[in-house]
């Protein structure tokens, strides 16, 4: 039967969104803890252990660990690795671009967020790549606050990336997603302007918005570990992500400690907690 109609989008009540906020704050705290640890000489494995300890200390569980057999609590994607890199014993080097994607499940509610940071001093192009991707995420979140359809998010993300640096590429094979009682739910949230408008946006919709931007070509391959996704041309990548709720009055960024207040105020939008 499910083949005959698309799986439905899970809309959350205000009380459920508040429970998702508690989960989002656990993920935010884990990312804040690991961010400091991204320094030359540190290993992905050590940073993974920090995140897992932070999540468990908050009474939550890492939702990545064991997900389809995934072996860690975060994804650790360095330089040409775009997403789903597995943290290991290799030390970070000065100038590395490090994307860290992490999530938690608390009380049955999932959250998912990612940051990209440099280890030591970065070259100017890597700095630009990271900052453009971060701005594109916030433009996508701002679009979600006013959107009638999910497609507005990807359109805003693509517009920001194109305006900033036309040579950058936006991944099309990997997308954002609905989130709530599971990590990956309907609908897909593409990071480009699509022909379709996408599903209608309504209060109670919660999305993981996550632009993945590369220096040059968007072609990727997956390593034999079955997870690590890297660019074919060796270009570097950046990835930023937040779990964002659409409420009656606008949006609430569940994985940002201030709920998105500062970044959205800069775009003329007031946050709307549930
Ligand atoms: N945030 C990641 C995503 O949405 C989750 C990765 S699942 C894992 O793709 F198993 F790789 F951890
Ligand atoms: Co995600």
XYZ file of N, CA and C and ligand atoms in Angstrom:
835
model
N 0.830 -1.203 0.000
C 0.000 0.000 0.000
C 0.865 1.253 0.000
N 1.913 1.198 0.788
C 2.747 2.396 0.884
C 3.372 2.751 -0.464
N 3.412 1.770 -1.364
C 3.969 2.073 -2.678
C 3.025 2.975 -3.478
N 1.759 2.947 -3.090
C 0.769 3.682 -3.886
C 0.679 5.146 -3.500
N 1.165 5.493 -2.318
C 1.131 6.919 -1.967
C 2.377 7.246 -1.167
N 2.857 8.474 -1.326
C 4.080 8.835 -0.618
C 3.872 8.791 0.887
N 4.914 8.422 1.590
C 4.882 8.431 3.048
C 4.525 9.846 3.498
N 3.751 9.933 4.572
C 3.310 11.264 4.989
C 4.363 12.010 5.787
N 4.261 13.334 5.727
C 5.122 14.188 6.542
C 4.582 14.171 7.970
N 5.505 14.094 8.954
C 5.119 14.100 10.370
C 5.058 15.558 10.863
N 3.877 16.040 11.171
C 3.745 17.391 11.727
C 3.711 17.300 13.240
N 4.439 18.211 13.902
C 4.571 18.166 15.353
C 3.698 19.224 16.029
N 3.193 18.864 17.224
C 2.488 19.836 18.057
C 3.521 20.764 18.696
N 3.087 21.927 19.211
C 4.029 22.792 19.936
C 4.732 22.057 21.082
N 4.013 21.201 21.803
C 4.651 20.459 22.908
C 5.735 19.521 22.365
N 5.467 18.893 21.236
C 6.475 18.009 20.625
C 7.673 18.804 20.131
N 7.441 19.982 19.590
C 8.562 20.832 19.147
C 9.424 21.223 20.346
N 8.788 21.467 21.482
C 9.583 21.804 22.678
C 10.437 20.617 23.122
N 9.937 19.413 22.944
C 10.760 18.228 23.263
C 11.896 18.085 22.250
N 11.624 18.400 21.020
C 12.704 18.380 20.016
C 13.748 19.456 20.304
N 13.325 20.559 20.883
C 14.287 21.611 21.264
C 15.268 21.073 22.316
N 14.744 20.301 23.265
C 15.632 19.731 24.286
C 16.678 18.829 23.631
N 16.250 18.039 22.657
C 17.191 17.198 21.910
C 18.175 18.067 21.128
N 17.678 19.114 20.502
C 18.528 20.004 19.717
C 19.614 20.652 20.568
N 19.270 20.996 21.794
C 20.274 21.622 22.670
C 21.365 20.631 23.062
N 21.021 19.353 23.155
C 22.037 18.329 23.427
C 23.027 18.254 22.254
N 22.500 18.246 21.039
C 23.371 18.221 19.857
C 24.214 19.488 19.774
N 23.604 20.631 20.067
C 24.348 21.904 20.035
C 25.501 21.881 21.041
N 25.246 21.336 22.216
C 26.293 21.286 23.249
C 27.425 20.349 22.825
N 27.074 19.244 22.200
C 28.108 18.304 21.734
C 28.976 18.975 20.668
N 28.346 19.704 19.755
C 29.129 20.375 18.708
C 29.984 21.499 19.290
N 29.458 22.195 20.288
C 30.257 23.252 20.933
C 31.486 22.640 21.596
N 31.307 21.463 22.195
C 32.426 20.796 22.873
C 33.491 20.337 21.871
N 33.056 19.808 20.738
C 34.050 19.277 19.796
C 34.711 20.384 18.978
N 34.005 21.472 18.779
C 34.528 22.579 17.970
C 35.902 23.034 18.487
N 36.007 23.171 19.789
C 37.247 23.591 20.452
C 38.379 22.593 20.222
N 37.991 21.347 20.002
C 38.983 20.267 19.922
C 39.555 20.088 18.518
N 39.025 20.825 17.554
C 39.522 20.696 16.178
C 40.797 21.526 16.036
N 41.909 20.929 16.404
C 43.217 21.589 16.341
C 44.198 20.600 15.712
N 45.248 21.118 15.068
C 46.234 20.206 14.485
C 46.730 19.198 15.530
N 46.808 17.936 15.132
C 47.268 16.882 16.029
C 46.140 16.071 16.641
N 44.947 16.658 16.721
C 43.810 15.917 17.284
C 43.353 14.840 16.307
N 42.766 13.781 16.823
C 42.253 12.720 15.949
C 40.733 12.736 15.929
N 40.188 12.237 14.843
C 38.742 12.108 14.738
C 38.192 11.223 15.834
N 38.926 10.151 16.141
C 38.456 9.210 17.169
C 38.319 9.904 18.526
N 39.297 10.761 18.861
C 39.232 11.466 20.146
C 38.069 12.449 20.167
N 37.842 13.116 19.036
C 36.748 14.088 18.947
C 35.400 13.366 19.013
N 35.320 12.212 18.398
C 34.108 11.388 18.471
C 33.804 11.008 19.921
N 34.840 10.653 20.656
C 34.639 10.257 22.060
C 34.116 11.435 22.883
N 34.602 12.631 22.583
C 34.108 13.828 23.283
C 32.618 14.042 23.032
N 32.230 13.894 21.778
C 30.818 14.097 21.425
C 29.943 13.055 22.113
N 30.382 11.809 22.061
C 29.570 10.752 22.670
C 29.407 10.997 24.167
N 30.503 11.400 24.830
C 30.434 11.653 26.273
C 29.498 12.816 26.574
N 29.563 13.863 25.760
C 28.703 15.035 25.967
C 27.230 14.657 25.826
N 26.916 13.881 24.799
C 25.526 13.476 24.546
C 25.019 12.586 25.674
N 25.834 11.620 26.090
C 25.385 10.693 27.147
C 25.271 11.397 28.494
N 26.169 12.370 28.753
C 26.102 13.116 30.015
C 24.793 13.902 30.121
N 24.226 14.249 28.965
C 22.957 14.987 28.952
C 21.753 14.045 29.045
N 22.017 12.746 29.165
C 20.921 11.778 29.285
C 20.325 11.382 27.955
N 21.020 11.701 26.862
C 20.550 11.348 25.518
C 21.438 10.262 24.939
N 21.143 9.870 23.703
C 21.972 8.887 23.004
C 22.378 9.427 21.647
N 23.579 9.028 21.187
C 23.999 9.430 19.839
C 23.168 8.663 18.807
N 22.420 9.395 17.971
C 21.543 8.694 17.020
C 22.286 8.208 15.780
N 23.524 8.687 15.545
C 24.284 8.181 14.399
C 24.818 6.773 14.685
N 25.195 6.525 15.942
C 25.869 5.276 16.318
C 24.950 4.082 16.053
N 25.376 3.206 15.150
C 24.571 2.035 14.813
C 23.535 2.287 13.736
N 23.412 3.540 13.272
C 22.441 3.846 12.213
C 22.878 3.163 10.920
N 22.095 2.205 10.464
C 22.467 1.373 9.305
C 23.901 0.863 9.423
N 24.294 0.576 10.660
C 25.616 0.024 10.906
C 26.727 1.057 11.039
N 26.382 2.354 11.048
C 27.416 3.391 11.165
C 28.142 3.240 12.500
N 29.513 3.290 12.487
C 30.275 2.891 13.676
C 30.646 4.005 14.654
N 30.138 5.221 14.523
C 30.580 6.313 15.401
C 29.413 7.223 15.765
N 29.702 8.195 16.644
C 28.666 9.125 17.109
C 28.612 10.395 16.279
N 29.625 10.600 15.452
C 29.596 11.751 14.546
C 30.254 11.366 13.224
N 30.009 12.209 12.225
C 30.713 12.065 10.952
C 31.811 13.117 10.913
N 32.984 12.720 10.444
C 34.197 13.535 10.508
C 34.772 13.581 9.106
N 34.523 14.673 8.395
C 34.796 14.715 6.956
C 35.843 15.784 6.676
N 37.037 15.352 6.279
C 38.192 16.247 6.157
C 38.508 16.533 4.676
N 38.665 17.826 4.357
C 39.103 18.305 3.041
C 38.205 17.824 1.900
N 38.649 16.842 1.104
C 37.847 16.413 -0.046
C 36.718 15.460 0.350
N 36.631 15.086 1.621
C 35.489 14.287 2.076
C 34.328 15.246 2.335
N 33.209 14.978 1.675
C 32.065 15.900 1.763
C 31.219 15.575 2.988
N 30.824 14.319 3.112
C 30.002 13.876 4.242
C 30.326 12.427 4.594
N 29.869 12.019 5.778
C 29.872 10.627 6.234
C 31.272 10.034 6.404
N 32.296 10.892 6.575
C 33.613 10.380 6.924
C 33.566 9.744 8.315
N 34.292 8.646 8.485
C 34.306 7.938 9.770
C 35.501 8.418 10.589
N 35.278 8.891 11.829
C 36.410 9.349 12.639
C 37.358 8.194 12.933
N 38.654 8.463 12.815
C 39.641 7.412 13.019
C 40.872 7.937 13.720
N 41.969 7.168 13.673
C 43.183 7.504 14.421
C 44.077 8.531 13.738
N 43.704 8.975 12.532
C 44.561 9.911 11.801
C 44.466 11.313 12.390
N 45.620 11.969 12.556
C 45.649 13.309 13.154
C 45.302 14.384 12.126
N 44.583 15.395 12.570
C 44.275 16.560 11.733
C 45.568 17.345 11.505
N 45.703 17.917 10.305
C 46.895 18.723 9.999
C 46.520 20.198 9.884
N 47.503 21.079 10.087
C 47.223 22.516 9.943
C 46.679 22.801 8.543
N 45.630 23.608 8.466
C 45.056 23.959 7.178
C 43.945 23.035 6.720
N 43.675 21.980 7.488
C 42.585 21.068 7.123
C 41.222 21.729 7.319
N 40.307 21.384 6.410
C 38.899 21.788 6.528
C 38.138 20.589 7.091
N 37.517 20.767 8.248
C 36.913 19.637 8.956
C 35.418 19.873 9.145
N 34.600 19.012 8.550
C 33.155 19.065 8.769
C 32.773 18.017 9.802
N 32.000 18.448 10.781
C 31.553 17.540 11.838
C 30.036 17.574 11.897
N 29.437 16.396 11.716
C 27.983 16.234 11.681
C 27.637 15.326 12.850
N 26.674 15.745 13.663
C 26.413 15.022 14.901
C 24.924 15.087 15.213
N 24.440 14.132 15.978
C 23.026 14.157 16.334
C 22.761 13.393 17.612
N 21.568 13.636 18.168
C 21.176 12.988 19.416
C 19.717 12.582 19.341
N 19.384 11.579 20.139
C 17.973 11.246 20.338
C 17.701 11.325 21.832
N 16.702 12.134 22.189
C 16.332 12.347 23.589
C 14.844 12.115 23.701
N 14.452 11.149 24.560
C 13.014 10.998 24.764
C 12.300 10.628 23.463
N 13.062 9.976 22.549
C 12.467 9.566 21.270
C 12.514 10.613 20.174
N 13.043 11.790 20.482
C 13.064 12.882 19.481
C 14.477 13.139 18.984
N 14.615 13.192 17.670
C 15.929 13.301 17.035
C 16.293 14.750 16.707
N 17.609 15.013 16.746
C 18.145 16.281 16.245
C 19.426 15.968 15.484
N 19.823 16.884 14.604
C 20.901 16.619 13.648
C 21.467 17.983 13.243
N 22.783 18.166 13.364
C 23.389 19.452 12.998
C 24.828 19.233 12.581
N 25.351 20.160 11.789
C 26.740 20.042 11.323
C 27.399 21.413 11.261
N 28.718 21.396 11.461
C 29.542 22.598 11.349
C 30.767 22.264 10.500
N 31.374 23.286 9.922
C 32.671 23.089 9.265
C 33.641 24.110 9.840
N 34.788 23.627 10.277
C 35.789 24.501 10.900
C 37.171 24.175 10.337
N 38.061 25.151 10.465
C 39.428 24.949 10.020
C 40.306 24.561 11.191
N 41.342 23.761 10.897
C 42.364 23.455 11.899
C 43.521 24.411 11.665
N 43.784 25.279 12.626
C 44.829 26.284 12.432
C 44.434 27.268 11.343
N 45.438 27.821 10.655
C 45.195 28.808 9.599
C 44.737 28.129 8.321
N 43.712 28.696 7.688
C 43.232 28.167 6.407
C 43.617 29.097 5.273
N 43.716 28.520 4.061
C 43.878 29.373 2.876
C 42.571 30.134 2.646
N 42.663 31.252 1.879
C 41.512 32.148 1.717
C 40.335 31.453 1.038
N 40.626 30.590 0.061
C 39.520 29.943 -0.662
C 38.748 28.988 0.259
N 39.458 28.285 1.120
C 38.773 27.397 2.069
C 37.915 28.204 3.042
N 38.447 29.352 3.505
C 37.669 30.228 4.393
C 36.381 30.672 3.710
N 36.519 31.045 2.426
C 35.341 31.488 1.669
C 34.336 30.349 1.529
N 34.836 29.168 1.199
C 33.956 27.999 1.036
C 33.143 27.753 2.310
N 33.806 27.799 3.435
C 33.130 27.542 4.714
C 32.087 28.618 5.002
N 32.481 29.890 4.815
C 31.577 30.981 5.177
C 30.387 31.084 4.221
N 30.613 30.871 2.937
C 29.504 30.913 1.976
C 28.497 29.806 2.295
N 28.987 28.635 2.650
C 28.086 27.518 2.957
C 27.279 27.822 4.223
N 27.938 28.428 5.212
C 27.236 28.801 6.455
C 26.154 29.855 6.164
N 26.504 30.856 5.368
C 25.524 31.892 5.021
C 24.362 31.273 4.220
N 24.692 30.332 3.346
C 23.651 29.688 2.540
C 22.675 28.925 3.445
N 23.204 28.254 4.480
C 22.318 27.571 5.436
C 21.358 28.578 6.065
N 21.883 29.706 6.535
C 21.013 30.680 7.217
C 20.038 31.321 6.245
N 20.436 31.521 4.989
C 19.478 32.025 4.001
C 18.365 30.993 3.775
N 18.729 29.713 3.764
C 17.719 28.666 3.619
C 16.770 28.635 4.808
N 17.317 28.826 6.010
C 16.478 28.862 7.212
C 15.536 30.072 7.156
N 16.067 31.216 6.730
C 15.242 32.428 6.603
C 14.124 32.204 5.588
N 14.427 31.516 4.506
C 13.408 31.230 3.495
C 12.307 30.339 4.075
N 12.706 29.382 4.912
C 11.733 28.465 5.546
C 10.761 29.258 6.431
N 11.225 30.355 7.022
C 10.370 31.170 7.894
C 9.197 31.777 7.125
N 9.416 32.076 5.854
C 8.394 32.776 5.060
C 7.803 31.918 3.944
N 8.342 30.721 3.752
C 7.998 29.933 2.564
C 6.569 29.407 2.602
N 5.956 29.282 1.425
C 4.713 28.524 1.302
C 5.014 27.075 0.912
N 6.176 26.857 0.270
C 6.548 25.510 -0.166
C 8.023 25.253 0.154
N 8.337 23.987 0.385
C 9.699 23.600 0.787
C 10.741 24.013 -0.262
N 10.342 24.068 -1.530
C 11.276 24.409 -2.597
C 11.953 25.760 -2.422
N 11.343 26.660 -1.676
C 11.930 27.997 -1.463
C 13.275 27.905 -0.731
N 13.440 26.859 0.062
C 14.674 26.719 0.854
C 15.868 26.494 -0.080
N 15.750 25.524 -0.955
C 16.843 25.232 -1.881
C 17.130 26.392 -2.823
N 16.071 27.094 -3.223
C 16.255 28.250 -4.110
C 17.103 29.309 -3.416
N 16.841 29.545 -2.134
C 17.599 30.552 -1.384
C 19.046 30.107 -1.189
N 19.236 28.827 -0.917
C 20.592 28.301 -0.734
C 21.392 28.460 -2.030
N 20.795 28.044 -3.137
C 21.518 28.140 -4.413
C 21.821 29.593 -4.775
N 20.862 30.485 -4.535
C 21.071 31.896 -4.889
C 22.282 32.447 -4.147
N 22.403 32.118 -2.869
C 23.537 32.630 -2.083
C 24.868 32.084 -2.613
N 24.900 30.793 -2.903
C 26.164 30.190 -3.357
C 26.559 30.752 -4.721
N 25.603 30.832 -5.629
C 25.892 31.359 -6.982
C 26.386 32.798 -6.913
N 25.730 33.605 -6.084
C 26.096 35.028 -6.005
C 27.497 35.187 -5.427
N 27.845 34.320 -4.497
C 29.128 34.468 -3.808
C 30.286 33.948 -4.647
N 30.104 32.794 -5.289
C 31.220 32.170 -6.016
C 30.674 31.179 -7.047
N 30.545 31.630 -8.294
C 29.933 30.781 -9.324
C 30.676 29.464 -9.569
N 31.951 29.385 -9.213
C 32.685 28.141 -9.482
C 32.390 27.060 -8.440
N 31.792 27.425 -7.312
C 31.435 26.409 -6.305
C 30.290 25.537 -6.825
N 30.263 24.295 -6.367
C 29.197 23.375 -6.747
C 28.360 22.984 -5.539
N 27.077 22.724 -5.770
C 26.167 22.278 -4.706
C 25.785 20.836 -4.984
N 26.013 19.953 -4.013
C 25.690 18.549 -4.225
C 24.204 18.364 -4.501
N 23.886 17.496 -5.431
C 22.484 17.210 -5.762
C 22.070 15.827 -5.277
N 23.035 14.937 -5.094
C 22.716 13.559 -4.690
C 22.468 13.426 -3.201
N 22.903 14.408 -2.423
C 22.716 14.381 -0.972
C 21.895 15.596 -0.585
N 20.896 15.382 0.272
C 19.902 16.421 0.532
C 19.557 16.474 2.016
N 18.902 17.550 2.427
C 18.337 17.619 3.770
C 17.054 16.800 3.842
N 16.409 16.837 5.018
C 15.339 15.870 5.269
C 14.438 16.306 6.417
N 13.228 15.760 6.417
C 12.397 15.896 7.602
C 13.025 15.123 8.749
N 12.680 15.521 9.983
C 13.253 14.875 11.171
C 12.252 14.982 12.310
N 12.287 14.023 13.235
C 11.355 14.052 14.356
C 11.454 12.766 15.145
N 10.483 11.869 14.995
C 10.522 10.594 15.697
C 11.531 9.635 15.055
N 12.085 10.023 13.911
C 13.227 9.332 13.286
C 14.164 10.401 12.736
N 15.409 10.001 12.434
C 16.375 10.996 11.945
C 16.080 11.413 10.506
N 15.756 10.446 9.669
C 15.513 10.746 8.257
C 14.060 10.481 7.918
N 13.326 11.533 7.608
C 11.899 11.403 7.311
C 11.563 12.206 6.057
N 10.317 12.102 5.608
C 9.845 12.964 4.533
C 9.840 14.393 5.031
N 9.970 15.412 4.247
C 10.301 15.345 2.824
C 11.800 15.503 2.621
N 12.283 15.223 1.403
C 13.634 15.625 1.021
C 13.683 17.153 0.950
N 14.844 17.702 1.290
C 15.040 19.156 1.193
C 16.272 19.395 0.321
N 16.037 19.656 -0.946
C 17.182 19.831 -1.848
C 17.827 21.195 -1.614
N 19.073 21.305 -2.027
C 19.838 22.536 -1.782
C 20.008 23.386 -3.037
N 19.091 23.210 -3.987
C 19.152 23.969 -5.239
C 17.739 24.335 -5.651
N 17.639 25.248 -6.618
C 16.333 25.659 -7.143
C 15.816 24.536 -8.039
N 14.752 23.882 -7.611
C 14.211 22.744 -8.354
C 13.004 23.191 -9.178
N 12.659 22.379 -10.159
C 11.493 22.668 -10.989
C 10.207 22.589 -10.157
N 10.136 21.609 -9.252
C 8.942 21.426 -8.428
C 8.983 22.375 -7.232
N 7.800 22.806 -6.783
C 7.753 23.689 -5.604
C 7.978 22.912 -4.315
N 7.748 21.608 -4.383
C 7.876 20.792 -3.175
C 6.610 20.854 -2.345
N 6.592 20.104 -1.222
C 5.406 20.074 -0.363
C 5.113 21.446 0.245
N 3.834 21.642 0.602
C 3.427 22.888 1.257
C 4.021 22.951 2.664
N 4.490 24.111 3.049
C 5.024 24.331 4.404
C 3.869 24.634 5.342
N 3.855 23.950 6.492
C 2.815 24.229 7.494
C 3.444 24.206 8.880
N 2.832 24.912 9.843
C 3.339 24.846 11.220
C 3.423 23.393 11.676
N 4.492 23.064 12.397
C 4.691 21.694 12.860
C 5.655 20.920 11.992
N 6.035 21.502 10.851
C 7.030 20.852 9.991
C 8.413 21.092 10.618
N 9.220 20.028 10.721
C 10.586 20.176 11.242
C 11.545 19.572 10.225
N 12.526 20.375 9.801
C 13.442 19.966 8.736
C 14.891 20.063 9.188
N 15.703 19.138 8.728
C 17.162 19.263 8.815
C 17.607 19.860 7.484
N 18.039 21.124 7.551
C 18.473 21.853 6.353
C 19.991 21.780 6.334
N 20.573 21.298 5.213
C 22.012 20.999 5.247
C 22.713 21.144 3.902
N 23.051 22.387 3.530
C 23.797 22.556 2.279
C 25.183 21.918 2.331
N 25.542 21.234 1.242
C 26.863 20.624 1.057
C 27.454 21.251 -0.207
N 28.536 22.014 -0.030
C 29.084 22.826 -1.122
C 30.537 22.424 -1.348
N 30.911 22.329 -2.632
C 32.285 21.934 -2.976
C 32.951 23.023 -3.808
N 34.274 22.981 -3.812
C 35.043 24.011 -4.516
C 34.797 24.013 -6.018
N 34.646 22.836 -6.587
C 34.542 22.750 -8.047
C 33.408 21.808 -8.451
N 33.767 20.628 -8.983
C 32.750 19.722 -9.541
C 32.033 18.929 -8.441
N 30.760 18.640 -8.676
C 29.936 17.982 -7.652
C 30.004 16.460 -7.715
N 30.740 15.908 -8.677
C 30.822 14.442 -8.762
C 31.504 13.897 -7.503
N 30.913 12.846 -6.921
C 31.494 12.228 -5.727
C 31.605 10.725 -5.925
N 32.459 10.107 -5.093
C 32.515 8.646 -5.044
C 32.522 8.237 -3.574
N 32.117 7.005 -3.313
C 32.093 6.502 -1.944
C 33.228 5.507 -1.764
N 33.990 5.666 -0.678
C 35.107 4.757 -0.393
C 34.607 3.332 -0.162
N 35.550 2.396 -0.132
C 35.181 0.985 0.071
C 34.639 0.732 1.472
N 34.784 1.709 2.393
C 34.172 1.537 3.719
C 32.647 1.664 3.643
N 32.141 2.059 2.476
C 30.700 2.156 2.300
C 30.089 3.452 2.800
N 30.880 4.332 3.404
C 30.363 5.577 3.989
C 31.000 6.824 3.403
N 32.334 6.884 3.415
C 33.064 8.119 3.130
C 32.785 8.630 1.717
N 32.170 9.810 1.618
C 31.817 10.407 0.331
C 32.822 11.514 0.022
N 33.581 11.342 -1.083
C 34.558 12.390 -1.416
C 34.403 12.884 -2.842
N 34.908 14.097 -3.088
C 34.830 14.642 -4.441
C 35.789 13.868 -5.345
N 35.358 13.641 -6.576
C 36.188 12.929 -7.545
C 37.392 13.781 -7.945
N 37.194 15.110 -8.030
C 38.298 15.986 -8.486
C 39.193 16.454 -7.343
N 38.934 15.998 -6.134
C 39.789 16.361 -5.004
C 39.486 17.726 -4.402
N 38.467 18.422 -4.919
C 38.086 19.724 -4.353
C 37.612 19.568 -2.920
N 37.800 20.628 -2.144
C 37.369 20.591 -0.748
C 35.869 20.840 -0.638
N 35.335 20.515 0.544
C 33.888 20.626 0.750
C 33.590 21.261 2.098
N 32.419 21.884 2.182
C 31.906 22.382 3.462
C 30.463 21.910 3.635
N 30.057 21.752 4.877
C 28.725 21.225 5.212
C 28.267 21.874 6.507
N 27.141 22.560 6.447
C 26.533 23.126 7.662
C 25.090 22.659 7.736
N 24.618 22.400 8.946
C 23.261 21.861 9.097
C 22.637 22.314 10.407
N 21.331 22.587 10.356
C 20.538 22.792 11.568
C 19.216 22.055 11.457
N 18.690 21.674 12.607
C 17.323 21.161 12.723
C 16.425 22.357 13.044
N 15.439 22.597 12.181
C 14.651 23.832 12.252
C 13.158 23.511 12.266
N 12.432 24.079 13.231
C 10.983 23.882 13.303
C 10.259 25.081 12.713
N 9.236 24.822 11.917
C 8.316 25.868 11.492
C 7.187 25.878 12.521
N 6.982 27.033 13.140
C 5.948 27.189 14.172
C 4.837 28.082 13.629
N 3.865 28.403 14.467
C 2.766 29.279 14.026
C 3.316 30.620 13.545
N 4.314 31.133 14.267
C 4.773 32.495 13.968
C 5.998 32.603 13.088
N 6.611 31.487 12.725
C 7.849 31.562 11.936
C 8.696 30.336 12.148
N 9.983 30.521 12.466
C 10.845 29.361 12.696
C 11.577 29.466 14.030
N 12.023 28.302 14.486
C 12.816 28.178 15.706
C 13.936 27.194 15.363
N 15.194 27.642 15.500
C 16.335 26.804 15.120
C 16.717 25.966 16.334
N 16.311 24.714 16.311
C 16.354 23.880 17.517
C 17.767 23.516 17.939
N 18.712 23.492 16.984
C 20.092 23.088 17.297
C 21.040 24.287 17.439
N 20.478 25.495 17.555
C 21.301 26.688 17.806
C 20.936 27.196 19.202
N 21.937 27.399 20.062
C 21.612 27.795 21.435
C 20.663 28.992 21.545
N 20.823 30.014 20.701
C 19.927 31.176 20.778
C 18.659 30.999 19.928
N 18.442 29.806 19.433
C 17.241 29.539 18.639
C 17.278 30.165 17.249
N 18.432 30.733 16.893
C 18.572 31.392 15.586
C 18.347 32.892 15.656
N 18.149 33.404 16.876
C 17.781 34.818 17.040
C 18.746 35.774 16.326
N 20.040 35.614 16.552
C 21.006 36.592 16.019
C 21.093 36.525 14.496
N 21.266 35.342 13.946
C 21.426 35.224 12.494
C 20.157 35.643 11.757
N 19.002 35.322 12.334
C 17.759 35.661 11.639
C 17.431 37.136 11.805
N 17.778 37.737 12.945
C 17.578 39.184 13.117
C 18.354 39.941 12.049
N 19.550 39.443 11.724
C 20.356 40.077 10.686
C 19.667 39.999 9.316
N 18.691 39.116 9.185
C 17.931 38.979 7.945
C 16.516 39.522 8.105
N 16.281 40.301 9.168
C 14.981 40.947 9.370
C 13.887 40.013 9.850
N 14.287 38.888 10.475
C 13.289 37.898 10.913
C 13.413 37.676 12.415
N 12.270 37.688 13.096
C 12.246 37.373 14.529
C 11.948 35.898 14.706
N 12.673 35.228 15.599
C 12.398 33.809 15.818
C 11.048 33.650 16.523
N 10.466 32.452 16.380
C 9.131 32.184 16.914
C 9.133 30.843 17.647
N 9.605 30.819 18.895
C 9.632 29.565 19.657
C 8.220 29.001 19.863
N 8.129 27.690 19.988
C 6.822 27.046 20.179
C 6.411 27.149 21.647
N 23.329 14.043 9.329
C 23.602 12.917 8.494
C 22.683 12.937 7.311
O 21.631 13.523 7.386
C 23.413 11.652 9.252
C 24.369 10.672 8.866
S 23.833 9.150 9.393
C 25.244 8.341 9.788
O 23.016 12.375 6.291
F 24.913 7.110 9.935
F 26.140 8.527 8.856
F 25.707 8.834 10.875
Co 21.033 15.434 8.261
